[in-house]
Coordinates of C-alpha atoms and ligand atoms in Angstrom, one line a residue:
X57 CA 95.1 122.0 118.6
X58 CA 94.1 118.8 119.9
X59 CA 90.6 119.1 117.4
X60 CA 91.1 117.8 113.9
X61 CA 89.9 120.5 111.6
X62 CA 86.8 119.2 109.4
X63 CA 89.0 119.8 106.3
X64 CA 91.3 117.3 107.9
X65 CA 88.6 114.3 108.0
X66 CA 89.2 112.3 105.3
X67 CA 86.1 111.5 103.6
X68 CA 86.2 107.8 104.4
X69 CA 85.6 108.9 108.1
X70 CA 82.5 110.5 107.2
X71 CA 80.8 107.2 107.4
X72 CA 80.9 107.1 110.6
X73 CA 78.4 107.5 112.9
X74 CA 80.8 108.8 115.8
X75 CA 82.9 110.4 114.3
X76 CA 80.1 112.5 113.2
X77 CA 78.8 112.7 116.6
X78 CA 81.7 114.2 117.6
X79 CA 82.3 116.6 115.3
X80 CA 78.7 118.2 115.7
X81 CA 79.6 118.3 119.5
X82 CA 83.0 120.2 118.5
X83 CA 80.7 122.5 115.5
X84 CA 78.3 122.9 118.9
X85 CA 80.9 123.9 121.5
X86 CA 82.7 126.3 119.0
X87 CA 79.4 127.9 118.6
X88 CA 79.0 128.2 122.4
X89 CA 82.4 129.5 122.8
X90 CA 81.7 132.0 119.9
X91 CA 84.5 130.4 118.0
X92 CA 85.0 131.5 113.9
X93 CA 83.9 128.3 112.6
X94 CA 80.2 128.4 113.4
X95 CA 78.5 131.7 114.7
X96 CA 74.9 131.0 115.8
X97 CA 73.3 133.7 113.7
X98 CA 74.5 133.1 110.6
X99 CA 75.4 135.8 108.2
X100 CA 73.7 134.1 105.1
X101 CA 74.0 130.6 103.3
X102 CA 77.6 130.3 101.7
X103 CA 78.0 126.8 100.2
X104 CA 81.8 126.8 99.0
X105 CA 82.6 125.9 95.6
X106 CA 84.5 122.5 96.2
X107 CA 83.1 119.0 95.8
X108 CA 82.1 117.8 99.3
X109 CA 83.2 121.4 101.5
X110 CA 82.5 121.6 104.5
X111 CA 79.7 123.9 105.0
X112 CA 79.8 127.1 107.4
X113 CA 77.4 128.5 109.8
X114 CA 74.6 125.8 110.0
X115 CA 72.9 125.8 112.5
X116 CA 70.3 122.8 113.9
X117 CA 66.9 123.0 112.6
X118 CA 63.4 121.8 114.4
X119 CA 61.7 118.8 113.2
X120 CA 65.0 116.4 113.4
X121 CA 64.0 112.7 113.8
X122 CA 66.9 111.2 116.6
X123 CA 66.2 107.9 114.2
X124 CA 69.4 106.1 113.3
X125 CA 70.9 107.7 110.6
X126 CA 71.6 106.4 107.3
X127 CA 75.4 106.4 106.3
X128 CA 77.1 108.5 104.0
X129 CA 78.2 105.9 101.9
X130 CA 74.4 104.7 101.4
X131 CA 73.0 108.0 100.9
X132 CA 75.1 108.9 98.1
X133 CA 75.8 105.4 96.5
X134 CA 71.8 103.8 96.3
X135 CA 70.3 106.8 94.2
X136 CA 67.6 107.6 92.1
X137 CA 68.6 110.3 89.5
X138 CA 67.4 109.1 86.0
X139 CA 69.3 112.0 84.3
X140 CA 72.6 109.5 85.1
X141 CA 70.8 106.5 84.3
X142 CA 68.1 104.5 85.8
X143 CA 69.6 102.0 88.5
X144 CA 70.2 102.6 92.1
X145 CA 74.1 102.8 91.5
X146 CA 74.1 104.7 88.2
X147 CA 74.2 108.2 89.8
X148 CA 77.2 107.8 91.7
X149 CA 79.0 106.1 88.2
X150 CA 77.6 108.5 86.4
X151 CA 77.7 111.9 87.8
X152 CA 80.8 112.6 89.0
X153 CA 82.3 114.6 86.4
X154 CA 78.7 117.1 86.5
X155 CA 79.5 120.6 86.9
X156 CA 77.0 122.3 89.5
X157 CA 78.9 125.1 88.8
X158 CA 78.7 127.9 87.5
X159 CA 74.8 127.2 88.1
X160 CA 71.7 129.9 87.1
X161 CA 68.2 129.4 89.1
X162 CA 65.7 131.6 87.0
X163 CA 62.7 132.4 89.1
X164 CA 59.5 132.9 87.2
X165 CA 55.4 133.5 87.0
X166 CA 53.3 135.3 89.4
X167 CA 55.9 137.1 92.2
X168 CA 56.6 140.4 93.0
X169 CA 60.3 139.5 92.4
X170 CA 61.7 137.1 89.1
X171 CA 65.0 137.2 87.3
X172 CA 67.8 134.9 86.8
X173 CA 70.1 134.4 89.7
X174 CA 73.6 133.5 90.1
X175 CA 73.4 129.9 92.8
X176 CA 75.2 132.0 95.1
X177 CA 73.2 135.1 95.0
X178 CA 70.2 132.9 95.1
X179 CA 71.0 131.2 98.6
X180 CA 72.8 134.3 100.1
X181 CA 69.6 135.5 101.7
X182 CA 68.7 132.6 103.7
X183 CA 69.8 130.4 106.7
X184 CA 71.4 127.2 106.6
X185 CA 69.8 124.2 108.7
X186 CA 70.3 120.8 109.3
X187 CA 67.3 118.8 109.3
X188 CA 67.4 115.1 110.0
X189 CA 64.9 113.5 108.0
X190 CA 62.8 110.7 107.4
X191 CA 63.0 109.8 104.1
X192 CA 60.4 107.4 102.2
X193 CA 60.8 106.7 98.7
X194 CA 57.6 105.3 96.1
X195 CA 59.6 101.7 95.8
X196 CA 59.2 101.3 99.6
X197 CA 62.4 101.5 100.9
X198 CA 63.7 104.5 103.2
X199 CA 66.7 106.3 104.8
X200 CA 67.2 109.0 107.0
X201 CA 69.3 111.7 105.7
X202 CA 71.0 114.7 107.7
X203 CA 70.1 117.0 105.1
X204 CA 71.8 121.1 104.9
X205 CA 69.2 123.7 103.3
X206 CA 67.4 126.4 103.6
X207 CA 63.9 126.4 104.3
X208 CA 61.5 126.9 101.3
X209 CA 58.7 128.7 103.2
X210 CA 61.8 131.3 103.4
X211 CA 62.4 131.2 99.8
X212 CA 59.2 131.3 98.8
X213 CA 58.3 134.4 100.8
X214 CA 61.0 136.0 99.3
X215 CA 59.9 136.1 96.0
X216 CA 56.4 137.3 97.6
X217 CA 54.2 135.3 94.9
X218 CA 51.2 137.4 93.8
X219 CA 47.5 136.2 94.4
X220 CA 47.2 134.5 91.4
X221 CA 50.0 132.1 92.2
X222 CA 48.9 128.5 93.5
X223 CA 51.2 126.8 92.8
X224 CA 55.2 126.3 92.6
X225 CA 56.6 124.3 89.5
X226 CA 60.5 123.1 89.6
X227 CA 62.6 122.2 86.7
X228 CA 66.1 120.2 86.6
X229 CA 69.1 121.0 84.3
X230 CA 68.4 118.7 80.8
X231 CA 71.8 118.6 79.8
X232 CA 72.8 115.8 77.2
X233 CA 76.2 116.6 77.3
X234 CA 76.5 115.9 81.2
X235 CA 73.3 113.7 81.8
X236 CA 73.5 110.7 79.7
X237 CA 70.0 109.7 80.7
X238 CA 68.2 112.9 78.5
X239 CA 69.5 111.3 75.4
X240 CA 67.2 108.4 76.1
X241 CA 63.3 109.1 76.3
X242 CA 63.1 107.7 80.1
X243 CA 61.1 110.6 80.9
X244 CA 59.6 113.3 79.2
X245 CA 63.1 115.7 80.3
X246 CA 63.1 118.0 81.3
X247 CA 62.1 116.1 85.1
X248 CA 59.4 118.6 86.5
X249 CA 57.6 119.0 90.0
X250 CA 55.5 120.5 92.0
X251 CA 53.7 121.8 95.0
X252 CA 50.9 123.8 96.0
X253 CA 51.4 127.2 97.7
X254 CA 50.3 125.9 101.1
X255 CA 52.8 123.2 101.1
X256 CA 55.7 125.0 99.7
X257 CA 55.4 127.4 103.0
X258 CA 55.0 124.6 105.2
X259 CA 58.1 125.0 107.6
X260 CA 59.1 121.3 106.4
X261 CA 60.5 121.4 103.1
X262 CA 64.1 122.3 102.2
X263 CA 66.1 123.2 99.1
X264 CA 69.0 121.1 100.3
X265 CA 72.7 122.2 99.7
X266 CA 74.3 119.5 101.5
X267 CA 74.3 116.6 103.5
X268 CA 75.9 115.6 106.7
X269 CA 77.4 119.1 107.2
X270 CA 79.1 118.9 103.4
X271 CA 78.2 120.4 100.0
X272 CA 75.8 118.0 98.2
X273 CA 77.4 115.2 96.2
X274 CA 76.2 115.7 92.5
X275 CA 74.1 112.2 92.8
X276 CA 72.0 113.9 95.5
X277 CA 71.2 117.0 93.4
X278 CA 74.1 119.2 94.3
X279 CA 74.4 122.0 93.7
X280 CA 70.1 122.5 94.7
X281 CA 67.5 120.3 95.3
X282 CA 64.0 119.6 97.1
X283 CA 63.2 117.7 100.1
X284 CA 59.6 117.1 101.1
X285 CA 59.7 114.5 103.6
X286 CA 55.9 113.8 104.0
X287 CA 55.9 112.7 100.5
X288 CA 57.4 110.0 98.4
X289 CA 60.8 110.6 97.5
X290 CA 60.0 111.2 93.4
X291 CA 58.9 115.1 94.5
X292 CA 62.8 115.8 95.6
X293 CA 64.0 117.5 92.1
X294 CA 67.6 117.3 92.2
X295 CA 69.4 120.2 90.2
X296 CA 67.2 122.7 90.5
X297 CA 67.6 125.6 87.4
X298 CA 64.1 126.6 87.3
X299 CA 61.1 127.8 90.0
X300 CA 57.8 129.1 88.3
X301 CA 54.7 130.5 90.2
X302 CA 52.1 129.2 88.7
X303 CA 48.2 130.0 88.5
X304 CA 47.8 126.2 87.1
X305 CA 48.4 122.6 88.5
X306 CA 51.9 121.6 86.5
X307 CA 52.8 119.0 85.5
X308 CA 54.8 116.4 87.0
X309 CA 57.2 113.9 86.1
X310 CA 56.5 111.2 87.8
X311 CA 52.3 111.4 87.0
X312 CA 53.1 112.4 83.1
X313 CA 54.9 108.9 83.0
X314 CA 52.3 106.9 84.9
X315 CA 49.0 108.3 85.9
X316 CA 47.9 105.7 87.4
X317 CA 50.6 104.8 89.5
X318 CA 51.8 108.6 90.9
X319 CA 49.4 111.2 91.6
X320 CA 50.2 115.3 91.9
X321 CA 50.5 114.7 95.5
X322 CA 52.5 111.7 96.6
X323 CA 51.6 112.1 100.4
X324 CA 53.3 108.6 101.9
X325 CA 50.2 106.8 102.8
X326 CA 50.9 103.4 103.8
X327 CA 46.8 102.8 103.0
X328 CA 46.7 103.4 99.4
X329 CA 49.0 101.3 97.5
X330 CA 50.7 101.9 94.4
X331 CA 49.0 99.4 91.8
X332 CA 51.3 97.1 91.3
X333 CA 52.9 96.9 95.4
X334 CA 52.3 97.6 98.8
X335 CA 52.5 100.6 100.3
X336 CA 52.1 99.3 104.3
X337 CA 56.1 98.7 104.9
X338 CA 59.5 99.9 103.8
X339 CA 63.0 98.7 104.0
X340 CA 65.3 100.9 106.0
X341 CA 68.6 101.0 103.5
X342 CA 71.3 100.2 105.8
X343 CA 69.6 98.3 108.4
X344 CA 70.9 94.4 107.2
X345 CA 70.1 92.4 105.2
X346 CA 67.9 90.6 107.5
X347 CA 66.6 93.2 109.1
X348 CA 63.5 92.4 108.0
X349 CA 60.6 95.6 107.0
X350 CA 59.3 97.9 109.4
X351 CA 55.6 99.7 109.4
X352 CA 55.2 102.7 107.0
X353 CA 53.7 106.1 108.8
X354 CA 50.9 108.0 107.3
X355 CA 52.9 111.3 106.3
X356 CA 55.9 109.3 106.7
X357 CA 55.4 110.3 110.6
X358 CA 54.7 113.8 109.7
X359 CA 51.2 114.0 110.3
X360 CA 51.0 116.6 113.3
X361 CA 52.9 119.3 110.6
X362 CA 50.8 118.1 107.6
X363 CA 47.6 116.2 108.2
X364 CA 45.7 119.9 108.3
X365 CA 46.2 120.8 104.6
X366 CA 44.5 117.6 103.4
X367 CA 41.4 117.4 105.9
X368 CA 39.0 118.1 103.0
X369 CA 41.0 115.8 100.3
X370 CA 39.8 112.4 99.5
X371 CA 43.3 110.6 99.6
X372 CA 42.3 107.6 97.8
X373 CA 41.0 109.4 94.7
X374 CA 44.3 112.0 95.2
X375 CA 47.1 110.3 95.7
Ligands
MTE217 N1 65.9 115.5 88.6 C1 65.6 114.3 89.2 N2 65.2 114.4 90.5 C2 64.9 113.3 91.2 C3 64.8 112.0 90.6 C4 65.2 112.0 89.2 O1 65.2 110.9 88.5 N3 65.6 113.2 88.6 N4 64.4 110.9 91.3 C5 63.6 111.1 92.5 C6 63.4 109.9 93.3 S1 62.4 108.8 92.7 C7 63.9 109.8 94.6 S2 63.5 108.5 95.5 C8 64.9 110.8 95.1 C9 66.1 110.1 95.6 O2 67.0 111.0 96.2 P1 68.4 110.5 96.7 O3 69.0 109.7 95.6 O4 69.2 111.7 97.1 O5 68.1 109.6 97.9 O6 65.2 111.8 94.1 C10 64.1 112.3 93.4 N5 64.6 113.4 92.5
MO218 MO1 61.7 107.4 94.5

């Protein structure tokens, strides 16, 4: 075989940019050729139970920016993730002996279907996508991330909430035995989000299993997270063990912390700063030093999929 198998790429190749190229192109032409690695309809997500596998029968997903992508290196070693401490390299220090296994999601509230579910029985339903993405976090830098997930719309559907649902609430793991950030009171733990029904069926967001083709590092969430790329980073729960359908507006983590400075929705607007610094530009992580900033979208460029479900909101007032 002259094709290195992907469990054969080191992971300090994964940083690069052609190597990944190439191996999409090989995950591409063994899907063409109906090859066992990758079959176009996939039979189900399956993430293996090994730190950084190799993930089988993705498939690419619509909306992907062809921006430059951010490297793996970056992605998975400049986090946020308070539960492991709150500076940008804390997570990586700090959560690499986090077990995302065995892992429970319990699904909850106002559905026709709730229970407990096993990670693996959870995702088993669904697709698995790669979505390039755009992402802008509240401190005004950004990356793009080639994220794996499945789509929430799909997820949420699943569950079929009732009518009296509104709203979706997420919970992380609160684990002081394997987070040493919930022994301190950085946050009211457990960290909480949220969306309204009409965004969580959006086709944009993701529950993310992986990144660049691998099982998510525990830094970026692993084993479950969120990914709403019109909004600031802070909605993206990493470690999902908990998804409630809720009749109420719940409360979030971010906006329980600071009012004032994060709202319930966090749409990226470069227009309405955050009290105490601009919202106008970011820093692309990655791009130099030097690089200088570039110009922040409105919906972080995601306007055309999202502008519609705010027509009637006042964005200054809910931000
Ligand atoms: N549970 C939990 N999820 C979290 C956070 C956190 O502190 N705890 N930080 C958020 C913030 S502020 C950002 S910018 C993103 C960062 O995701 P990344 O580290 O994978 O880039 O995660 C979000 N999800
Ligand atoms: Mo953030």
């Amino acid at each position: 075989m002259l094709i290195k198998k992907p469990a054969d790429i080191p992971p300090s190749e994964i940083t690069s940019e052609t190597n990944f190229l190439n191996r999409r192109d090989f995950l591409r032409s063994g899907a063409l050729a109906g090859g066992a690695l990758v079959t176009t309809t996939a039979a189900g997500a399956l993430v293996p139970d090994q730190r950084g596998a190799q993930l089988p029968g993705v498939t690419p997903g619509p909306f992907s920016t062809s921006e430059t992508q951010t490297s793996y290196e970056d992605i998975t070693t400049y986090n946020n993730y308070y539960e492991f401490g709150t500076n940008k390299a804390d997570p990586f220090a700090n959560a690499q002996d986090f077990k995302p296994r065995p892992w429970t999601i319990s699904v909850e509230g106002h559905a026709d279907k709730t229970g407990t579910f096993d990670f693996e029985d959870f995702i088993k339903p669904f697709d698995l996508e790669e979505r390039i993405y755009r992402m802008r976090c509240v401190e005004a830098w950004s990356m793009v991330i080639p994220w794996v997930g499945i789509p929430l719309a799909d997820v949420v559907k699943y569950f079929a909430p009732t009518s009296k649902a509104r709203f979706v609430a997420f919970e992380t793991l609160n684990d002081p035995e394997q987070m040493p950030g919930v022994r301190r009171p950085n946050l009211d733990w457990p960290y909480r989000e949220g969306l309204t029904i009409a965004e969580a069926t959006n086709p944009l967001p993701l529950l993310a299993v992986g990144i660049y083709g691998r099982a998510i590092p525990n830094q970026n969430g692993a084993p479950i997270r969120l990914v709403v790329p019109w909004k600031y980073g802070f909605k993206g729960i990493k470690g999902i063990v908990k998804i409630s359908f809720t009749s109420t507006r719940p409360q979030t983590s971010w906006n329980m912390a600071a009012p004032r400075e994060y709202g319930f929705y966090a749409n990226v607007n470069p227009q309405v700063d955050h009290p105490r610094w601009s919202q106008a530009r970011e820093r692309r992580i990655g791009s130099g030093l030097f690089a200088g900033k570039q110009e922040t979208l409105m919906f972080n460029g995601y306007g055309e999929h999202v502008a519609h479900l705010y027509k009637d909101l006042n964005l200054r007032r809910n931000f």
